[in-house]
Short mmCIF file of C-alpha atoms in Angstrom, two decimals:
data_model
loop_
_atom_site.label_atom_id
_atom_site.label_comp_id
_atom_site.label_asym_id
_atom_site.label_seq_id
_atom_site.Cartn_x
_atom_site.Cartn_y
_atom_site.Cartn_z
CA MET A 22 3.25 14.64 -19.64
CA VAL A 23 0.41 13.37 -20.94
CA GLU A 24 -3.01 13.90 -23.57
CA ARG A 25 -5.81 13.57 -21.42
CA ILE A 26 -8.26 11.49 -23.17
CA THR A 27 -11.93 12.54 -24.00
CA ASP A 28 -15.42 11.35 -23.80
CA GLU A 29 -14.53 10.12 -19.95
CA ASN A 30 -18.04 9.06 -19.82
CA VAL A 31 -17.82 7.38 -22.10
CA VAL A 32 -17.73 2.91 -21.71
CA SER A 33 -18.43 0.36 -24.54
CA ILE A 34 -20.45 -3.19 -23.12
CA HIS A 35 -19.75 -6.44 -25.83
CA VAL A 36 -22.05 -9.14 -25.17
CA GLY A 37 -21.19 -12.68 -26.62
CA PRO A 38 -20.80 -16.07 -25.37
CA ALA A 39 -19.85 -16.59 -21.71
CA SER A 40 -16.82 -19.35 -22.58
CA TYR A 41 -12.90 -19.32 -22.81
CA SER A 42 -10.66 -20.52 -25.08
CA THR A 43 -8.34 -23.27 -23.14
CA GLN A 44 -5.48 -23.52 -25.70
CA ALA A 45 -2.99 -20.88 -24.67
CA PRO A 46 -1.34 -18.19 -26.26
CA TYR A 47 -4.94 -17.93 -27.29
CA HIS A 48 -5.01 -16.78 -30.76
CA PRO A 49 -7.62 -15.58 -32.03
CA THR A 50 -10.22 -17.79 -34.05
CA ASP A 51 -10.22 -15.18 -37.22
CA VAL A 52 -7.44 -13.46 -38.84
CA PHE A 53 -8.77 -9.96 -37.85
CA PRO A 54 -7.24 -7.21 -40.96
CA GLU A 55 -5.21 -5.73 -37.76
CA TYR A 56 -3.52 -8.94 -36.81
CA PRO A 57 -0.01 -8.69 -36.02
CA PHE A 58 1.01 -11.48 -37.13
CA SER A 59 0.91 -13.34 -40.60
CA GLY A 60 -0.07 -16.90 -40.89
CA SER A 61 -2.99 -19.01 -40.46
CA VAL A 62 -4.97 -19.40 -37.05
CA ASP A 63 -6.54 -22.75 -38.13
CA GLY A 64 -7.19 -25.33 -36.00
CA CYS A 65 -7.95 -23.45 -32.91
CA GLU A 66 -10.99 -23.16 -30.96
CA PRO A 67 -13.00 -20.60 -30.77
CA ASN A 68 -11.69 -18.36 -28.74
CA HIS A 69 -14.93 -15.37 -28.04
CA ALA A 70 -13.43 -14.05 -25.52
CA TYR A 71 -10.53 -11.86 -28.08
CA ARG A 72 -13.48 -11.58 -29.91
CA ALA A 73 -15.09 -9.73 -27.41
CA VAL A 74 -11.59 -7.69 -26.69
CA ARG A 75 -12.03 -6.15 -29.64
CA GLY A 76 -15.88 -5.94 -29.99
CA ALA A 77 -15.56 -3.45 -27.06
CA LEU A 78 -13.00 -1.68 -28.53
CA GLU A 79 -14.62 -1.38 -32.02
CA LEU A 80 -17.59 -0.08 -29.64
CA LEU A 81 -16.04 2.66 -28.24
CA GLY A 82 -15.54 3.91 -31.16
CA LEU A 83 -11.29 4.22 -30.99
CA ASP A 84 -9.74 5.15 -34.79
CA ARG A 85 -12.85 5.09 -36.39
CA GLU A 86 -11.52 5.73 -39.73
CA LYS A 87 -9.28 2.82 -40.60
CA ALA A 88 -12.08 0.62 -38.63
CA GLY A 89 -11.73 -3.03 -40.80
CA THR A 90 -8.53 -1.89 -42.49
CA ALA A 91 -5.28 -3.61 -42.12
CA ASP A 92 -4.21 0.24 -40.28
CA TRP A 93 -6.48 -0.46 -37.10
CA ASN A 94 -4.66 1.22 -34.13
CA PRO A 95 -7.45 1.45 -31.75
CA LEU A 96 -5.60 2.13 -28.55
CA GLY A 97 -3.01 4.61 -30.35
CA SER A 98 -4.93 7.05 -28.37
CA VAL A 99 -3.63 5.99 -25.39
CA LEU A 100 -0.14 4.87 -26.17
CA GLN A 101 2.43 5.33 -28.48
CA PRO A 102 5.14 3.65 -30.21
CA GLY A 103 8.01 3.38 -28.08
CA GLN A 104 6.27 3.93 -24.60
CA THR A 105 5.92 1.71 -21.87
CA VAL A 106 2.91 0.08 -21.03
CA VAL A 107 2.05 -1.83 -18.00
CA LEU A 108 -0.55 -4.14 -17.87
CA LYS A 109 -2.33 -5.39 -14.81
CA PRO A 110 -4.66 -7.47 -14.50
CA ASN A 111 -6.22 -9.21 -11.23
CA PHE A 112 -3.98 -11.72 -9.59
CA VAL A 113 -5.42 -11.61 -6.54
CA ARG A 114 -4.60 -15.97 -6.10
CA ASP A 115 -4.42 -19.10 -7.81
CA PHE A 116 -6.98 -21.31 -6.12
CA ARG A 117 -10.45 -20.21 -4.34
CA GLU A 118 -10.87 -20.29 -0.09
CA SER A 119 -13.88 -23.59 -0.31
CA ASN A 120 -12.25 -25.09 -3.13
CA PRO A 121 -8.90 -25.84 -5.48
CA ASP A 122 -10.30 -24.76 -8.56
CA HIS A 123 -10.55 -21.49 -9.29
CA GLY A 124 -13.22 -21.76 -11.69
CA ASN A 125 -12.49 -19.25 -14.67
CA CYS A 126 -13.96 -16.68 -11.92
CA LEU A 127 -11.05 -15.24 -9.61
CA ILE A 128 -8.81 -14.33 -11.87
CA THR A 129 -8.31 -12.58 -15.70
CA HIS A 130 -8.36 -15.16 -18.33
CA GLY A 131 -5.49 -15.17 -20.32
CA ALA A 132 -7.62 -15.15 -23.54
CA VAL A 133 -7.94 -11.62 -22.30
CA ILE A 134 -4.30 -11.00 -21.52
CA ARG A 135 -3.48 -11.96 -24.93
CA ALA A 136 -6.15 -10.35 -26.67
CA ALA A 137 -5.16 -6.87 -24.73
CA VAL A 138 -0.96 -8.00 -25.49
CA ASP A 139 -1.88 -7.72 -29.52
CA TYR A 140 -3.64 -4.57 -29.20
CA ALA A 141 -0.65 -2.82 -26.79
CA TYR A 142 2.19 -3.89 -29.80
CA ILE A 143 -0.46 -2.99 -32.29
CA ALA A 144 -0.03 0.76 -30.85
CA LEU A 145 4.08 0.08 -29.96
CA GLN A 146 4.35 -1.23 -33.22
CA GLY A 147 7.52 -2.96 -31.87
CA LYS A 148 9.00 -0.26 -30.15
CA GLY A 149 8.90 0.22 -25.65
CA ARG A 150 8.19 -2.33 -23.45
CA LEU A 151 5.16 -4.62 -22.64
CA ILE A 152 5.17 -5.11 -18.56
CA ILE A 153 2.11 -7.98 -17.10
CA ALA A 154 2.86 -6.99 -13.94
CA ASP A 155 0.55 -7.59 -10.66
CA ALA A 156 0.89 -7.59 -6.71
CA PRO A 157 -1.19 -11.00 -5.77
CA GLN A 158 -2.30 -11.57 -2.33
CA ASN A 159 0.04 -12.08 0.14
CA ASP A 160 -0.11 -15.87 -0.07
CA ALA A 161 -0.90 -16.62 -3.80
CA ASP A 162 1.11 -18.81 -5.64
CA PHE A 163 2.55 -16.54 -8.47
CA GLU A 164 3.90 -19.26 -10.55
CA ALA A 165 0.97 -21.40 -10.47
CA ILE A 166 -1.07 -17.81 -11.93
CA ARG A 167 1.85 -18.10 -14.55
CA GLY A 168 0.66 -21.35 -15.38
CA ILE A 169 -3.23 -21.00 -15.07
CA ALA A 170 -3.33 -17.45 -17.41
CA GLY A 171 -0.99 -18.88 -19.87
CA LEU A 172 1.70 -16.78 -19.50
CA ASP A 173 4.81 -18.32 -21.11
CA GLU A 174 3.22 -19.62 -23.51
CA ILE A 175 2.24 -15.93 -24.84
CA ARG A 176 5.62 -14.59 -23.67
CA ASN A 177 7.15 -17.25 -26.21
CA PHE A 178 4.62 -16.56 -28.74
CA TYR A 179 6.20 -13.42 -29.02
CA GLN A 180 9.28 -14.31 -28.42
CA ARG A 181 9.71 -16.50 -31.14
CA GLU A 182 7.47 -14.70 -33.72
CA ALA A 183 7.93 -10.90 -33.53
CA GLY A 184 11.78 -10.86 -30.77
CA PHE A 185 9.82 -8.98 -29.11
CA GLU A 186 10.42 -9.43 -24.95
CA ILE A 187 6.71 -9.75 -23.00
CA GLU A 188 8.17 -8.41 -19.16
CA VAL A 189 6.20 -10.06 -16.28
CA TYR A 190 6.70 -9.54 -12.85
CA ASP A 191 5.53 -10.58 -9.22
CA LEU A 192 5.58 -6.56 -7.38
CA ARG A 193 5.95 -8.56 -4.21
CA PRO A 194 8.57 -8.32 -2.50
CA GLU A 195 7.59 -12.12 -0.47
CA ARG A 196 5.28 -14.16 -0.27
CA ALA A 197 3.31 -15.02 3.11
CA ARG A 198 2.91 -18.60 4.27
CA LYS A 199 0.24 -19.02 5.40
CA ILE A 200 -2.00 -22.47 7.84
CA ASP A 201 -6.15 -22.04 7.28
CA GLY A 202 -5.18 -18.84 6.45
CA VAL A 203 -2.93 -17.79 9.62
CA ILE A 204 0.24 -16.11 8.56
CA VAL A 205 2.63 -18.21 10.13
CA GLY A 206 5.69 -16.81 8.75
CA HIS A 207 7.51 -15.11 4.86
CA VAL A 208 9.20 -16.03 2.31
CA PRO A 209 11.14 -13.55 0.74
CA LEU A 210 10.72 -12.49 -3.14
CA PRO A 211 13.14 -10.47 -5.79
CA GLY A 212 10.09 -7.78 -6.19
CA ASP A 213 10.03 -5.07 -8.42
CA PRO A 214 13.25 -4.68 -10.58
CA ALA A 215 12.75 -1.11 -10.79
CA GLY A 216 12.32 -0.98 -7.42
CA TYR A 217 9.84 0.66 -4.71
CA VAL A 218 8.33 4.71 -4.32
CA LYS A 219 7.26 5.92 -1.54
CA VAL A 220 3.73 8.36 -1.92
CA ASP A 221 2.94 10.61 0.70
CA LEU A 222 -0.66 12.15 -0.60
CA GLY A 223 -0.93 14.31 2.56
CA ARG A 224 -4.33 16.32 2.77
CA HIS A 225 -5.22 14.73 -0.62
CA SER A 226 -5.56 11.94 0.20
CA ALA A 227 -9.58 10.32 1.07
CA PHE A 228 -8.69 9.46 4.77
CA THR A 229 -7.72 13.37 5.41
CA GLU A 230 -11.44 13.89 7.15
CA ILE A 231 -10.83 11.01 9.23
CA ASN A 232 -7.74 11.34 10.96
CA HIS A 233 -8.73 11.40 14.27
CA LEU A 234 -9.64 8.36 14.19
CA CYS A 235 -6.32 6.30 12.36
CA HIS A 236 -5.38 5.92 15.37
CA LEU A 237 -8.05 1.91 14.84
CA LEU A 238 -6.74 1.61 11.52
CA TYR A 239 -5.89 -2.40 10.68
CA GLY A 240 -4.17 -3.77 7.71
CA ALA A 241 -3.32 -6.58 5.62
CA GLU A 242 -1.05 -8.12 8.83
CA TYR A 243 -1.17 -8.32 12.34
CA ASP A 244 1.37 -5.30 12.96
CA THR A 245 -1.43 -2.12 13.23
CA ARG A 246 1.96 0.03 14.12
CA GLU A 247 3.88 -0.67 10.74
CA LEU A 248 0.05 0.38 9.77
CA ARG A 249 -0.45 3.90 11.49
CA ARG A 250 3.15 5.07 11.13
CA HIS A 251 2.16 5.41 7.66
CA HIS A 252 -1.40 7.04 8.36
CA HIS A 253 -1.41 9.63 11.14
CA ASP A 254 -2.32 13.70 11.15
CA ASP A 255 -1.68 14.48 7.54
CA VAL A 256 0.52 11.79 6.48
CA HIS A 257 -1.04 9.44 4.28
CA GLU A 258 2.07 7.19 2.64
CA TYR A 259 1.69 4.15 0.17
CA LEU A 260 4.24 2.09 -1.13
CA ILE A 261 4.17 2.48 -5.31
CA SER A 262 5.24 0.14 -7.68
CA LYS A 263 8.65 2.15 -9.76
CA THR A 264 7.87 0.17 -12.98
CA VAL A 265 4.28 1.29 -12.73
CA LEU A 266 5.21 4.86 -12.23
CA ASP A 267 7.59 4.48 -14.99
CA ALA A 268 4.86 3.54 -17.30
CA ASP A 269 3.50 6.38 -20.01
CA CYS A 270 -0.23 4.23 -19.71
CA VAL A 271 -1.47 1.34 -17.55
CA ILE A 272 -4.32 -1.33 -19.53
CA SER A 273 -5.59 -1.98 -16.38
CA LEU A 274 -7.35 -5.78 -17.08
CA PRO A 275 -9.86 -6.69 -14.10
CA LYS A 276 -11.51 -9.37 -13.67
CA LEU A 277 -15.54 -8.47 -12.67
CA LYS A 278 -16.10 -9.69 -9.13
CA THR A 279 -18.20 -8.66 -5.47
CA HIS A 280 -15.98 -7.63 -3.17
CA LYS A 281 -16.79 -8.24 0.55
CA LYS A 282 -15.09 -4.78 2.11
CA VAL A 283 -15.82 -2.91 -1.39
CA GLY A 284 -19.20 -4.11 -2.82
CA LEU A 285 -17.22 -4.98 -6.49
CA THR A 286 -14.29 -5.46 -7.42
CA VAL A 287 -13.39 -4.12 -10.92
CA ASN A 288 -10.44 -1.39 -12.39
CA MET A 289 -10.51 1.19 -8.76
CA LYS A 290 -9.64 -1.42 -6.53
CA ASN A 291 -7.43 -3.87 -8.77
CA LEU A 292 -5.59 -1.17 -8.00
CA VAL A 293 -4.05 -2.96 -4.60
CA GLY A 294 -2.27 -4.54 -6.98
CA ILE A 295 0.48 -1.90 -7.65
CA ASN A 296 1.54 -1.67 -3.91
CA GLY A 297 5.29 -3.35 -2.85
CA ASN A 298 3.65 -2.87 0.98
CA LYS A 299 0.10 -4.77 1.85
CA ASN A 300 -0.23 -3.79 5.26
CA TRP A 301 0.53 0.16 4.57
CA LEU A 302 -3.20 -0.23 3.01
CA PRO A 303 -5.76 -0.26 5.61
CA HIS A 304 -8.63 -2.69 5.30
CA HIS A 305 -10.98 -1.40 8.07
CA ARG A 306 -11.10 0.45 11.39
CA GLU A 307 -11.43 -1.61 14.55
CA GLY A 308 -14.93 -1.40 17.08
CA THR A 309 -17.78 -0.60 15.65
CA PRO A 310 -19.19 2.61 13.89
CA ALA A 311 -20.76 4.12 17.38
CA GLN A 312 -16.74 3.64 18.26
CA GLY A 313 -15.97 5.10 15.23
CA GLY A 314 -15.20 2.21 13.84
CA ASP A 315 -15.96 -0.51 11.34
CA GLN A 316 -14.86 -3.61 12.27
CA PHE A 317 -18.50 -4.87 13.26
CA PRO A 318 -22.07 -3.69 12.74
CA ASP A 319 -22.75 -3.29 16.65
CA ASP A 320 -21.37 -4.22 19.68
CA ARG A 321 -24.01 -7.36 20.52
CA LEU A 322 -21.83 -9.48 23.75
CA LYS A 323 -20.22 -12.26 20.80
CA HIS A 324 -18.84 -9.41 18.56
CA ARG A 325 -17.70 -8.08 21.87
CA VAL A 326 -16.02 -11.39 22.99
CA GLU A 327 -14.59 -11.77 19.92
CA ARG A 328 -13.17 -8.80 19.09
CA ALA A 329 -11.42 -9.38 22.44
CA VAL A 330 -9.70 -12.57 21.79
CA VAL A 331 -8.43 -11.67 18.00
CA ALA A 332 -7.09 -8.34 19.80
CA CYS A 333 -4.79 -10.72 22.31
CA PHE A 334 -4.82 -13.05 19.38
CA LYS A 335 -2.74 -10.77 17.49
CA ARG A 336 -0.28 -9.00 20.11
CA VAL A 337 1.02 -12.97 21.08
CA PHE A 338 0.98 -15.19 18.33
CA PRO A 339 3.11 -13.18 16.17
CA LYS A 340 5.71 -13.92 19.45
CA LEU A 341 5.36 -17.64 18.75
CA GLY A 342 8.13 -17.68 16.35
CA PRO A 343 8.29 -21.74 15.51
CA LEU A 344 4.88 -22.33 17.54
CA ARG A 345 3.30 -20.91 15.34
CA ALA A 346 3.24 -23.33 12.09
CA PHE A 347 1.58 -26.20 14.94
CA VAL A 348 -1.17 -24.15 17.05
CA ALA A 349 -2.74 -22.15 13.27
CA ARG A 350 -4.79 -24.96 12.07
CA PRO A 351 -6.27 -25.76 15.69
CA ILE A 352 -6.40 -22.27 16.44
CA LYS A 353 -8.17 -21.35 13.02
CA ALA A 354 -11.31 -24.14 14.23
CA ALA A 355 -11.84 -23.35 17.43
CA GLY A 356 -12.11 -19.50 15.87
CA LYS A 357 -14.69 -21.02 13.91
CA SER A 358 -16.72 -22.74 15.97
CA VAL A 359 -17.48 -19.81 18.85
CA PHE A 360 -17.45 -17.11 16.18
CA GLY A 361 -18.34 -18.36 13.01
CA ASP A 362 -17.52 -18.70 9.58
CA THR A 363 -16.67 -15.77 7.47
CA ASN A 364 -16.64 -18.01 4.06
CA ASN A 365 -20.12 -19.42 5.73
CA GLY A 366 -22.17 -15.18 6.19
CA ALA A 367 -20.26 -14.01 9.41
CA ILE A 368 -19.21 -10.13 9.66
CA ARG A 369 -16.32 -9.45 10.89
CA SER A 370 -12.95 -7.32 9.96
CA GLY A 371 -15.62 -5.01 7.80
CA ASN A 372 -16.44 -7.02 5.74
CA TRP A 373 -19.70 -5.33 5.21
CA HIS A 374 -22.07 -2.34 3.67
CA GLY A 375 -20.90 -0.53 6.66
CA ASN A 376 -16.76 -0.43 6.18
CA ASP A 377 -16.03 2.86 5.56
CA THR A 378 -11.96 2.32 5.14
CA THR A 379 -11.80 0.40 2.05
CA TRP A 380 -13.29 2.63 -0.09
CA ARG A 381 -11.06 5.73 0.73
CA MET A 382 -7.98 3.88 0.09
CA VAL A 383 -9.29 2.69 -3.35
CA ILE A 384 -10.01 6.22 -3.95
CA ASP A 385 -5.82 6.88 -2.76
CA LEU A 386 -4.22 4.94 -5.22
CA ASN A 387 -6.71 6.00 -7.50
CA ARG A 388 -5.17 10.01 -7.46
CA ILE A 389 -1.76 7.67 -6.84
CA LEU A 390 -1.86 5.80 -10.42
CA LEU A 391 -3.60 9.05 -12.14
CA TYR A 392 -1.35 12.34 -10.69
CA ALA A 393 1.70 10.43 -9.02
CA LYS A 394 5.12 11.15 -11.45
CA SER A 395 8.19 8.33 -11.43
CA ASP A 396 9.24 10.22 -8.15
CA GLY A 397 6.55 10.21 -6.34
CA THR A 398 6.06 13.54 -6.89
CA LEU A 399 2.41 14.35 -7.46
CA SER A 400 0.92 16.68 -10.63
CA ASP A 401 -2.24 18.31 -11.36
CA ARG A 402 -2.30 16.99 -14.40
CA ARG A 403 -2.44 13.47 -15.47
CA ALA A 404 1.01 11.52 -15.31
CA ARG A 405 -0.14 8.26 -17.49
CA ASN A 406 -2.75 7.07 -19.74
CA PHE A 407 -5.50 4.84 -18.05
CA PHE A 408 -7.83 2.93 -20.07
CA SER A 409 -9.65 -0.63 -19.06
CA ILE A 410 -10.72 -3.85 -20.39
CA VAL A 411 -13.00 -5.52 -17.78
CA ASP A 412 -12.81 -9.41 -18.06
CA GLY A 413 -16.76 -10.28 -17.07
CA ILE A 414 -17.64 -13.73 -19.99
CA ILE A 415 -17.41 -15.24 -16.38
CA GLY A 416 -17.43 -13.09 -13.36
CA GLY A 417 -17.44 -13.44 -10.00
CA GLU A 418 -20.76 -13.53 -7.44
CA GLY A 419 -21.44 -13.91 -3.99
CA ASN A 420 -18.56 -14.50 -1.73
CA GLY A 421 -15.63 -12.40 -3.25
CA PRO A 422 -13.10 -11.31 -4.34
CA LEU A 423 -11.93 -15.19 -3.08
CA ASP A 424 -14.33 -17.37 -3.32
CA PRO A 425 -17.02 -16.48 -5.62
CA THR A 426 -19.41 -18.84 -7.46
CA PRO A 427 -18.99 -18.35 -11.15
CA LYS A 428 -21.06 -16.29 -12.76
CA PRO A 429 -21.52 -16.63 -16.78
CA SER A 430 -22.22 -13.22 -18.39
CA GLY A 431 -20.33 -13.15 -21.38
CA ILE A 432 -19.41 -9.17 -21.03
CA VAL A 433 -16.05 -7.91 -21.48
CA LEU A 434 -16.50 -3.47 -20.99
CA ALA A 435 -13.77 -0.67 -21.92
CA GLY A 436 -13.11 2.84 -21.44
CA THR A 437 -10.59 5.12 -20.48
CA ASN A 438 -11.97 6.43 -17.43
CA PRO A 439 -11.92 3.45 -13.77
CA VAL A 440 -14.91 5.87 -12.43
CA ALA A 441 -16.63 5.41 -15.44
CA VAL A 442 -15.82 1.71 -15.72
CA ASP A 443 -16.97 0.69 -12.71
CA THR A 444 -19.63 2.36 -12.35
CA ALA A 445 -21.18 0.54 -16.02
CA CYS A 446 -19.69 -2.54 -14.42
CA ALA A 447 -21.80 -2.21 -10.49
CA ARG A 448 -25.40 -1.00 -13.23
CA VAL A 449 -24.91 -4.08 -15.50
CA MET A 450 -24.66 -6.16 -11.67
CA GLY A 451 -27.65 -5.17 -10.69
CA PHE A 452 -26.20 -2.38 -7.79
CA ASP A 453 -26.38 0.67 -6.62
CA CYS A 454 -24.02 3.02 -7.11
CA ARG A 455 -25.52 5.42 -4.77
CA ARG A 456 -24.92 2.60 -2.60
CA LEU A 457 -21.01 1.78 -3.60
CA PRO A 458 -19.15 4.51 -1.09
CA LEU A 459 -15.82 4.19 -3.80
CA LEU A 460 -17.83 5.43 -6.75
CA CYS A 461 -20.49 8.06 -4.74
CA HIS A 462 -18.18 9.65 -3.13
CA VAL A 463 -15.24 10.94 -6.00
CA VAL A 464 -15.68 14.69 -5.82
CA GLN A 465 -16.11 16.57 -9.62
CA GLY A 466 -13.76 19.61 -9.72
CA GLU A 467 -11.31 18.65 -6.19
CA ARG A 468 -7.47 19.01 -7.40
CA LEU A 469 -6.56 15.31 -8.56
CA SER A 470 -9.90 14.36 -9.67
CA LEU A 471 -10.95 10.96 -10.50
CA ALA A 472 -13.64 12.42 -12.82
CA GLY A 473 -14.98 14.93 -14.44
CA PHE A 474 -18.77 13.50 -14.77
CA GLY A 475 -21.52 12.71 -12.43
CA LEU A 476 -22.96 8.58 -12.08
CA ASP A 477 -25.67 9.36 -13.96
CA ASP A 478 -23.71 11.13 -16.66
CA VAL A 479 -22.36 7.29 -17.71
CA ILE A 480 -23.46 5.93 -21.07
CA ALA A 481 -22.36 2.76 -22.57
CA HIS A 482 -22.47 1.54 -26.38
CA SER A 483 -23.10 -1.79 -26.60
CA ASN A 484 -24.13 -4.45 -28.80
CA ALA A 485 -27.04 -5.30 -26.72
CA GLU A 486 -30.27 -3.10 -27.29
CA ARG A 487 -30.57 -3.37 -23.06
CA PHE A 488 -26.83 -2.19 -22.40
CA ASP A 489 -26.99 0.84 -25.46
CA ARG A 490 -27.75 3.17 -23.55
CA ALA A 491 -27.12 5.72 -20.28
CA LEU A 492 -26.77 3.69 -17.36
CA THR A 493 -28.53 5.68 -15.04
CA SER A 494 -29.63 4.59 -11.41
CA THR A 495 -32.91 3.45 -12.31
CA MET A 496 -31.30 0.47 -15.42
CA THR A 497 -32.90 -2.73 -16.39
CA PRO A 498 -32.76 -5.51 -16.54
CA THR A 499 -29.35 -6.39 -15.42
CA LEU A 500 -27.13 -9.12 -15.18
CA ALA A 501 -28.66 -10.03 -10.82
CA PHE A 502 -25.38 -10.48 -9.43
CA GLU A 503 -25.95 -12.14 -5.57
CA PRO A 504 -23.94 -9.52 -3.63
CA HIS A 505 -21.40 -10.67 -1.09
CA ALA A 506 -23.48 -12.01 2.60
CA GLY A 507 -22.29 -8.44 4.28
CA TRP A 508 -23.71 -6.47 1.24
CA LYS A 509 -27.16 -8.53 0.67
CA GLY A 510 -30.16 -6.75 0.86
CA TYR A 511 -28.26 -3.61 0.22
CA LEU A 512 -26.31 -2.74 -2.57
CA ASP A 513 -29.44 -4.49 -4.82
CA ILE A 514 -31.20 -2.02 -7.35
CA GLY A 515 -34.46 -1.16 -5.25
CA SER A 516 -33.56 -2.27 -2.29
CA ARG A 517 -34.56 -0.29 0.91
CA THR A 518 -32.70 -1.36 3.79
CA GLY A 519 -30.72 0.82 5.75
CA ASP A 520 -33.10 3.67 3.37
#
């Protein structure tokens, strides 16, 4: 068991330039006293991201007595020498939906990862395991992501200068082959070398109160039978990376972005990437709210027709075998022509503020990360430590998480509790936390609790006066992120829509 971290409601927000170094392995511009490597870094381009991560750690007051000295060890309170730490970035995909360029707004930047690696290595004192791992979107090219993030350059630097092995894993057991977003096949992958563990939350699942609606659940792919085998009655099972469950500490390194199903994706939603089978993850319920679903907001004729057509497609398409590769593109084009393009504001598949499913899955995953032991059984105490460093230097707004627009923000947030940090992220983005179910449905005092504080109890320490305060629901000014189309006019602070 791990020792609990105190002051979980405290978050740091460092504000600086909204730019990244482009030179992997992303050395710091300055040789800080605690920097674990000898030699000069002269000639490196400015690395504002590294300085921002360091600044966020300092603002939290971590290892305050030794700050500014060679012995400063800010992550020493969450990670000890000889332990295993998993760094969990947001590696969702290597390209945006409408743009082959990632735009620095899609995945966690390598400069932020490098800074986190350095401070984790300081805490480990060169002893233990340091793992970078994620399970990206099912069609993502992990090798391309490694290249974008400069992971091989970071690994090679550590091997050469410290004789220390940084492990990098794609946690997916298979990759989907898609044509225009339509799955036409799968390619096996090595997956997690430690394997996977089934975790059943049972009555501790956020789905318990809607067990009677689980027959409507829809997951990541077309076969709903697989999903519904793992979510029914008081059974709520998830297949989790054993590498993650074996860790003593998980350091979450999310990207600050909007999200079509839950409003925003930071630490809590980032945990989708610890799964071994994403078709065990409920994404929405088929139908309208009046029918017990959240697929569409209403039952207008167009939505009824679309639902019937899509249901037929899901039944028939997987049976077409090799023909899928030939018919996928014209079928997708016809669907966009008749029913509208999701990327241009068409609301479907639970991509709106009425989604009552995905936030439950997100809360379940956070309970698992904090309380599931390595064998998948649940503990009454925290099973591992958690720390967060959020890359908001260039965030993503609008059509997140897969096709966001870059939002230069220049901020890095840090903290020891996912709810607190995500609450702070929502506040600075300009979003009303009372309208984010994944935050406002976190219950204090229950077993497997995620937070022992209220949303208005989150306090920020910042080098910017406007953020150095209690982050209450009335805070202004904000960074004014544009929400996803399905949340626009509802999520913004001050919006009266839906009251």
